[in-house]
Every structure is written in C-alpha cells, then in structure tokens.
PDB file of C-alpha atoms in Angstrom:
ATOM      1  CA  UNK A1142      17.701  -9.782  -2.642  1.00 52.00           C
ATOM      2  CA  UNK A1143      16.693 -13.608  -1.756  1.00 86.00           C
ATOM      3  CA  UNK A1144      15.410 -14.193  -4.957  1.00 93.00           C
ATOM      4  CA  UNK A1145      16.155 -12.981  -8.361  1.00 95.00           C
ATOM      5  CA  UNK A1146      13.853 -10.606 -10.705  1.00 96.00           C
ATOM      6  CA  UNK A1147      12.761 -12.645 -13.778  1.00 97.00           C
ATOM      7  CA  UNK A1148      13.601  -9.980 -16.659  1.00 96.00           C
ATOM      8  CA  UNK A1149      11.237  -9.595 -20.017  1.00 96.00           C
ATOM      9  CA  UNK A1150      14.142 -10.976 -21.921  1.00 96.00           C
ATOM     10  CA  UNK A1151      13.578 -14.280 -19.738  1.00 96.00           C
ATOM     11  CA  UNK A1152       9.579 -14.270 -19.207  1.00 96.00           C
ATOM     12  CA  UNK A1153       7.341 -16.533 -20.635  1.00 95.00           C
ATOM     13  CA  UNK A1154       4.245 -15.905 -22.528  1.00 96.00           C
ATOM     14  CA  UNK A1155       1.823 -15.416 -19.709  1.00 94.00           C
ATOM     15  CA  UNK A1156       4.362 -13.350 -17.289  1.00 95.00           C
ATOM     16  CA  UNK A1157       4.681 -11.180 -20.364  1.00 96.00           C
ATOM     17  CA  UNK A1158       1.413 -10.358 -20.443  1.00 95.00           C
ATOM     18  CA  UNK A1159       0.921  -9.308 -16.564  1.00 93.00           C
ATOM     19  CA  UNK A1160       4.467  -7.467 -17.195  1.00 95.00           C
ATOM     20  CA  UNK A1161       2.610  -5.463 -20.375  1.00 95.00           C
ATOM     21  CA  UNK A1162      -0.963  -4.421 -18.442  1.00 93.00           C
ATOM     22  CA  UNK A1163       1.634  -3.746 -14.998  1.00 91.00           C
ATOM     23  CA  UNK A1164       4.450  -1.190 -17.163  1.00 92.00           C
ATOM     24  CA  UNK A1165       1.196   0.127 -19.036  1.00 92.00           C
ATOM     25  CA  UNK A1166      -0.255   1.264 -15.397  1.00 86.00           C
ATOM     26  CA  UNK A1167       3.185   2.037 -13.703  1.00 86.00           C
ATOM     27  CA  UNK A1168       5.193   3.498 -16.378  1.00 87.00           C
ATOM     28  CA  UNK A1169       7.504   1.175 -15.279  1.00 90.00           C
ATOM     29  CA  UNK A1170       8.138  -2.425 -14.714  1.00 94.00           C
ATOM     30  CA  UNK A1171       8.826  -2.383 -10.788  1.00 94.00           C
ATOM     31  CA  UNK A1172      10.686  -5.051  -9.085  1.00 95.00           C
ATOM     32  CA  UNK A1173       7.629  -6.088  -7.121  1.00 95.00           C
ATOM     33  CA  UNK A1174       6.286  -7.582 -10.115  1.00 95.00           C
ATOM     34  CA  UNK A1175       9.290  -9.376 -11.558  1.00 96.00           C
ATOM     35  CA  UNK A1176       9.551 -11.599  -8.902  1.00 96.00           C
ATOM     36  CA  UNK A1177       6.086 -13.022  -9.802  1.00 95.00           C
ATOM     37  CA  UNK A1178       7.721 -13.803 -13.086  1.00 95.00           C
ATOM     38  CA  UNK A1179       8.535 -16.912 -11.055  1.00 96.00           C
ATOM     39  CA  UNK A1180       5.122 -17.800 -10.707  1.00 96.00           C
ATOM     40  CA  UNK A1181       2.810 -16.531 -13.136  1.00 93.00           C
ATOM     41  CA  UNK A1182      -0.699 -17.180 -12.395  1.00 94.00           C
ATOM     42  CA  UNK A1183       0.010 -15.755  -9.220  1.00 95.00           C
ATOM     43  CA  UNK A1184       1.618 -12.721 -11.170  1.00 92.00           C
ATOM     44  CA  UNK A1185      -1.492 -12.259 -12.918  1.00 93.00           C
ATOM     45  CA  UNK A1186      -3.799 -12.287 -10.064  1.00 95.00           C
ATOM     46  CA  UNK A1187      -1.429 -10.098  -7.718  1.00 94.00           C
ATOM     47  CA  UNK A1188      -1.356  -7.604 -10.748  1.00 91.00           C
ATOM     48  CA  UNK A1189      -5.223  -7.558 -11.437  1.00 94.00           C
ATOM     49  CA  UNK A1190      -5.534  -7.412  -7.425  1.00 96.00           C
ATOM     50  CA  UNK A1191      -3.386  -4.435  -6.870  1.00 94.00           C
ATOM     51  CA  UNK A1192      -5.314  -2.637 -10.050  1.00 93.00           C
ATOM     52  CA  UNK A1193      -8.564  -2.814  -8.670  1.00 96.00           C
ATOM     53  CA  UNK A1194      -7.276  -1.953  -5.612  1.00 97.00           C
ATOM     54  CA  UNK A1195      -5.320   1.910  -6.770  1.00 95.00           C
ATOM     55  CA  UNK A1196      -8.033   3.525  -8.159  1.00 96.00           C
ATOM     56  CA  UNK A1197     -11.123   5.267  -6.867  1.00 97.00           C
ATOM     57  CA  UNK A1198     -14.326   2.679  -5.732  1.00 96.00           C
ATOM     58  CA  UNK A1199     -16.630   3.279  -2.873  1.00 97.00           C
ATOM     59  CA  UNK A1200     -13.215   4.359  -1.043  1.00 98.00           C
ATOM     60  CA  UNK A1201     -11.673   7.579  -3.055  1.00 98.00           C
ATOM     61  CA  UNK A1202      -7.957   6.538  -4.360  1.00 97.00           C
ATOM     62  CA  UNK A1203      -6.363   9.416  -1.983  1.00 98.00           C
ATOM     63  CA  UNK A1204      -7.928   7.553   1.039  1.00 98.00           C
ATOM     64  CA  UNK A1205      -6.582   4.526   0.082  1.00 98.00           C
ATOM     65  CA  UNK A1206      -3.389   5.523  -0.246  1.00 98.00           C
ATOM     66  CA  UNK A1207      -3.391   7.082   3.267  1.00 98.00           C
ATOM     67  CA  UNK A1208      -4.262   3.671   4.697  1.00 98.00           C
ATOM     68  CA  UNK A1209      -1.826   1.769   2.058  1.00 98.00           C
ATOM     69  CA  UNK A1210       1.158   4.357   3.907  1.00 98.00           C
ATOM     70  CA  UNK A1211       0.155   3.700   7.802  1.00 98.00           C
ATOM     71  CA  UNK A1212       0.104  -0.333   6.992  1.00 98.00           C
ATOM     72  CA  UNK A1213       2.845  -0.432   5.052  1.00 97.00           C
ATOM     73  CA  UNK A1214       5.063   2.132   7.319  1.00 96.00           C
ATOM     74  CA  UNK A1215       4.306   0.190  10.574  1.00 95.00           C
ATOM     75  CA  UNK A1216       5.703  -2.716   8.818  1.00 94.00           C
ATOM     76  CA  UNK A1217       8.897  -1.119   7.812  1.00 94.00           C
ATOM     77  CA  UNK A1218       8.467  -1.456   4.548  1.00 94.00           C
ATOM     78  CA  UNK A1219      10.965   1.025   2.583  1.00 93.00           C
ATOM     79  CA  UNK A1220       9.788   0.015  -0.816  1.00 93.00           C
ATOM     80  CA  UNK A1221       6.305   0.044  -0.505  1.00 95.00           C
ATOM     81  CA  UNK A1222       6.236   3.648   1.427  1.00 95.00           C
ATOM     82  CA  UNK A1223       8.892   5.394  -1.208  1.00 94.00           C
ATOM     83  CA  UNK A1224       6.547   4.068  -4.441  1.00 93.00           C
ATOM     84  CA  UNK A1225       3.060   5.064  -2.381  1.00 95.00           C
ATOM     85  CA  UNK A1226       4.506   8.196  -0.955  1.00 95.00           C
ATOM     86  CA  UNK A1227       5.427   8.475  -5.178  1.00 92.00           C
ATOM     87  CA  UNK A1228       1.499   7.453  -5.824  1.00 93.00           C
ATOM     88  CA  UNK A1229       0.060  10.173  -3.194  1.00 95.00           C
ATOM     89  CA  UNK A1230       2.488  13.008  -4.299  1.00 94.00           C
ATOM     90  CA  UNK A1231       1.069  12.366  -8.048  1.00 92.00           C
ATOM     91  CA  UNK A1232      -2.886  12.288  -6.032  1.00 95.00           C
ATOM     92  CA  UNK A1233      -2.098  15.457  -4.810  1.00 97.00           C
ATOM     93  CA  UNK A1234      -1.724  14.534  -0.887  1.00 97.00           C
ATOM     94  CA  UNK A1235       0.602  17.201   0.924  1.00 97.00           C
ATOM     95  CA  UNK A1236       3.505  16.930   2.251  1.00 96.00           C
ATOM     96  CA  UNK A1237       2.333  17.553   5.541  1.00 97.00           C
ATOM     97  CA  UNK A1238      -0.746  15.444   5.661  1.00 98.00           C
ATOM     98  CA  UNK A1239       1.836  12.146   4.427  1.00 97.00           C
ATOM     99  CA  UNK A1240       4.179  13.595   7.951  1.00 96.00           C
ATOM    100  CA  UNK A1241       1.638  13.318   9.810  1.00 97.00           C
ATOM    101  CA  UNK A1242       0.489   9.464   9.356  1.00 97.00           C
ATOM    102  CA  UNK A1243       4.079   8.687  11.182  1.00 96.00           C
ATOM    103  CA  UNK A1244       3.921   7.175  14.763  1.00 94.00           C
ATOM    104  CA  UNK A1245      -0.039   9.127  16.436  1.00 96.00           C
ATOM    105  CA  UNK A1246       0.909  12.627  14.911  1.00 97.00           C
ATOM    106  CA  UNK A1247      -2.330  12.078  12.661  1.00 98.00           C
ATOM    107  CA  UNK A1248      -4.321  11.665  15.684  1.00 98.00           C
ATOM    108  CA  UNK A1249      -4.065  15.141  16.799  1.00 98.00           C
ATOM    109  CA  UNK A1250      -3.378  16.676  12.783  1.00 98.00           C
ATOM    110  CA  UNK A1251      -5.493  19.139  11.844  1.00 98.00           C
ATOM    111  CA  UNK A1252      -4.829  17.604   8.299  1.00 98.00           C
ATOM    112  CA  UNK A1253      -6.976  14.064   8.750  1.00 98.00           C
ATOM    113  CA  UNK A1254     -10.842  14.252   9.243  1.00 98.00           C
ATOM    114  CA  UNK A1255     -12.609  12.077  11.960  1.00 98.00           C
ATOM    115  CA  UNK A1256     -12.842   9.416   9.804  1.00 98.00           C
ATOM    116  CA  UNK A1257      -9.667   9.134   8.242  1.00 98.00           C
ATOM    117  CA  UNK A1258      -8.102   9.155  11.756  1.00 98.00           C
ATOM    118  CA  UNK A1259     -10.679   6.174  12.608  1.00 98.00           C
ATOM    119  CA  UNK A1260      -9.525   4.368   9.665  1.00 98.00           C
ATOM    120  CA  UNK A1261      -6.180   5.071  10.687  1.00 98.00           C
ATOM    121  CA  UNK A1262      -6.750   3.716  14.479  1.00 98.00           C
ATOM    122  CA  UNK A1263      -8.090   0.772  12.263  1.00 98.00           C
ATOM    123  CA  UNK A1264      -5.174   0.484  10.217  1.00 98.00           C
ATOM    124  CA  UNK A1265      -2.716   0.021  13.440  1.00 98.00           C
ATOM    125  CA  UNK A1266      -5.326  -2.119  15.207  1.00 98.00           C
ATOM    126  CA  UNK A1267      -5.343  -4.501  12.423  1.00 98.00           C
ATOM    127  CA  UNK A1268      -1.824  -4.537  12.371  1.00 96.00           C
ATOM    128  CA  UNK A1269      -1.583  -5.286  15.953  1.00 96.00           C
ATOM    129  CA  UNK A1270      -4.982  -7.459  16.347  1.00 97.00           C
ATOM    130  CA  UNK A1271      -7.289  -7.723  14.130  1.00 96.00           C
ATOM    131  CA  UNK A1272      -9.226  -9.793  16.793  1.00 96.00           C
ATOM    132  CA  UNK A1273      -9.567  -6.779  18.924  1.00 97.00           C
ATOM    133  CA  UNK A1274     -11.125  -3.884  17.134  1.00 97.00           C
ATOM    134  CA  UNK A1275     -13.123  -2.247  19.685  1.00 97.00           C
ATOM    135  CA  UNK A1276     -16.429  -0.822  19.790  1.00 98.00           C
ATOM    136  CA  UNK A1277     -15.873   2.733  20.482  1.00 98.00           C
ATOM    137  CA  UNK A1278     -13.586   2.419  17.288  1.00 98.00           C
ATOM    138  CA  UNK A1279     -16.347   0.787  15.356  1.00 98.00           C
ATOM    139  CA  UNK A1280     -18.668   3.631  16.085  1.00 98.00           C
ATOM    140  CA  UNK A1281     -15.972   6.108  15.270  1.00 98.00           C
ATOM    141  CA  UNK A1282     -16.119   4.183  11.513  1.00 98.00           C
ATOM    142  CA  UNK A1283     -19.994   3.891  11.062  1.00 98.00           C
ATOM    143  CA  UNK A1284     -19.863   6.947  11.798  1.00 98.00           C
ATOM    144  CA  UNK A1285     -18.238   8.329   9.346  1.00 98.00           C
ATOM    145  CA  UNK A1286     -18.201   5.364   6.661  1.00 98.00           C
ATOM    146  CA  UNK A1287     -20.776   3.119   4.827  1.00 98.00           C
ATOM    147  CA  UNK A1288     -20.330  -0.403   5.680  1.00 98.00           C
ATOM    148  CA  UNK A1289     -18.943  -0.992   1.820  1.00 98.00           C
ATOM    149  CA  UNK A1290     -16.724   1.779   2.147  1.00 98.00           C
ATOM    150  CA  UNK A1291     -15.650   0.061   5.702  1.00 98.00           C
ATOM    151  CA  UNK A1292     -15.100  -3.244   3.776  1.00 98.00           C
ATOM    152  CA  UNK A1293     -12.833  -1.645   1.449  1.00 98.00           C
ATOM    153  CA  UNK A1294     -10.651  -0.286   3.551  1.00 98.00           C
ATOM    154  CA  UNK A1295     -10.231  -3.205   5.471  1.00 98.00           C
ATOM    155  CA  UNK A1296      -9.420  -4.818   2.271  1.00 98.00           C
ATOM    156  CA  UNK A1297      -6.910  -2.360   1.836  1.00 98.00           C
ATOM    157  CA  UNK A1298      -5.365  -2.471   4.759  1.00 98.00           C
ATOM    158  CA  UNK A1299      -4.693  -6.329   4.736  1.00 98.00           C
ATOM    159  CA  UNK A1300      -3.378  -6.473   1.420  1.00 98.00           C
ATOM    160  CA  UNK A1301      -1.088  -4.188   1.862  1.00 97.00           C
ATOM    161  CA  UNK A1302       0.180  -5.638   5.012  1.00 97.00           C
ATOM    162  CA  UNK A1303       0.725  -9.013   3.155  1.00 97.00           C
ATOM    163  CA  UNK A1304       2.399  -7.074   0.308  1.00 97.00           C
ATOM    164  CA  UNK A1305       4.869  -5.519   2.396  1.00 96.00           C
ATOM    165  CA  UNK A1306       5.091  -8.805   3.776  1.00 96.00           C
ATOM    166  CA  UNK A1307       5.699 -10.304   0.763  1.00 96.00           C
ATOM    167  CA  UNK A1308       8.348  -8.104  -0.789  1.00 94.00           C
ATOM    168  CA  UNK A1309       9.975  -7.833   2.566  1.00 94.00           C
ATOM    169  CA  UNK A1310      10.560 -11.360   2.646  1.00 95.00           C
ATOM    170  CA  UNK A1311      11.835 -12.058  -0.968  1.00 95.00           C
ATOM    171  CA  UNK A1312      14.441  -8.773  -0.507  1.00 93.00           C
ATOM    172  CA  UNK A1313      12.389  -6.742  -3.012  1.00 94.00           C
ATOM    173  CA  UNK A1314      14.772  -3.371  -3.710  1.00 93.00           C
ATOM    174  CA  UNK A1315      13.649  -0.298  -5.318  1.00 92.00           C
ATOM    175  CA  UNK A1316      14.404   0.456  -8.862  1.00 93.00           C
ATOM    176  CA  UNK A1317      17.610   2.351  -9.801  1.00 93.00           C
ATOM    177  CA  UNK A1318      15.081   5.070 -10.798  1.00 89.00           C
ATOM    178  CA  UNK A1319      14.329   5.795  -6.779  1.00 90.00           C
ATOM    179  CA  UNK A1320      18.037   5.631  -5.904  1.00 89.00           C
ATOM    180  CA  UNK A1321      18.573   8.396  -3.131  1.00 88.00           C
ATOM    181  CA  UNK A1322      15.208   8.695  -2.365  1.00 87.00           C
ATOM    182  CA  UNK A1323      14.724   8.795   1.472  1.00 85.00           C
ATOM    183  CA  UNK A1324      11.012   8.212   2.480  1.00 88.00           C
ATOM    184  CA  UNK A1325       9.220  10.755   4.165  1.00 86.00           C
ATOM    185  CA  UNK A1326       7.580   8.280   7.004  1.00 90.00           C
ATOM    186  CA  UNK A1327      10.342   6.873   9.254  1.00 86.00           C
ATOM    187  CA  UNK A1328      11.577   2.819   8.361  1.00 87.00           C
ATOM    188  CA  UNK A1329      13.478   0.659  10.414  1.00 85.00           C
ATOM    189  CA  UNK A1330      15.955  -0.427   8.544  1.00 69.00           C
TER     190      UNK A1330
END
C-alpha cells in the first residue's frame, strides 16, 4: 500500500456521499474507492463512471465483464480480476468460459462466440497497440457488433486498463473479506 485508504470515520461531506451510492451498489465499501477519499471530485466521477459502466447498455453486462477480465488479467491486476471474477460468478458466467479468457485458450473455446473472441483479439490489441488494430480484426467486429456496441466496448476496455493501472500503482489490496481467494485467471505477482 503506497497510499493510505481514507476511512468513513475520516471522510468529508462529499467523499461520504460517493462512499454511500458506491457501498449501496457493492455491498461493500472496497478499497478502490477509499483511496479517492483523497480526492473527491475525482471520487465522484470515478464512482458514477464505473456505474454506468457495470450494468447492461448497448453491450449486455456479462460481455462486459468478459472484456473487463482479459484487460485487467493482461495487466496483472490481482484485485481487479478476484472482484470481476466475483461480479461474473454473481452474472452467471461459468467457470469454464472465465478459464478460458487466460493467455489464447478463448480463441479456440467452444465457450466464446465469434464476436466475443473478436472483442477479445481487441481487448489484447488495445493493450498492446491501440494504433494497430487491423482490418481483418475490424471486419471480424462489424461483423458481429453495431458500431455503438463497438464503442462501448472499447470504452470498456480502456477504462479498465487505466483502473488496473490506477490501483496497481497506489498498492490497492483486496478487502479482508477476499482473503484466500486465489483468482481463477493467472497474475504475475
């Protein structure tokens, strides 16, 4: 931990108030969140981002998720894969099909559609390049997505890098609640 957790007991008004609408969605006051008690108008804005983010829109919520695991995996970020391997159980995503996003297994899974192993490819491209994406892999997404849905993957995909970036940086550690979890998808650590 490089930086400490700002507890209710030492919030302020407005980091109060993105604690309240964050524990109300959660269940639970995660870690990720108290360190925006340090800075609260970002606090707000990270937790209205992340909201509209985990739930259904043009991209279903399970899809999301699947995209959320690859970005956030290939950055070796334990705590976001143990709380969105968490969020996918609770979606109802098998076992096997979170397995298979590890390393190219989904490419060959029979558990992942064509598109959700082009949005996959797109996930480790961006990752890698974003500058790069290359037609055949563009086809493979119009395709099989609408250019909204397309936009809100990408979206997805780059937030979630940054928020692995993010808590990865500051030493963000799980909550006592996921001691002894192991995450399903390999980490580096």
């Amino acid at each position: 931990m490089s930086v400490s957790y700002v507890e209710r007991d030492q919030a302020d008004a407005e980091t109060i108030a993105f604690y309240d609408k964050a524990e109300d969605r959660f269940q639970a006051l995660l870690n990720i969140f108290k360190v925006f008690g340090h800075q609260p108008e970002y606090g707000t804005a990270f937790t209205d981002l992340i909201m509209a983010i985990l739930k259904d829109g043009v991209l279903d919520w399970q899809t999301k998720e699947l995209l959320i695991l690859k970005a956030t995996q290939r950055n070796d970020c334990q705590y976001c894969v143990v709380q969105h391997e968490r969020v996918s159980d609770m979606l109802g995503i098998p076992p096997e099909k979170i397995a298979d996003i590890d390393g190219d297994k989904y490419k060959t899974s029979p558990h992942f559609t064509e598109g959700e192993k082009a949005l996959l490819d797109l996930t480790v491209q961006i990752g890698e390049d974003a500058n790069r994406v290359s037609n055949e892999l563009w086809e493979r997404l119009h395709a099989n997505w609408s250019e909204p849905q397309i936009v809100d993957a990408v979206f997805v995909i780059t937030i979630y890098i940054a928020v692995s970036k993010f808590g990865d940086a500051l030493g963000v550690e799980l909550e006592p609640m996921f001691d002894g979890v192991e995450p399903q998808l390999k980490i580096k650590h």
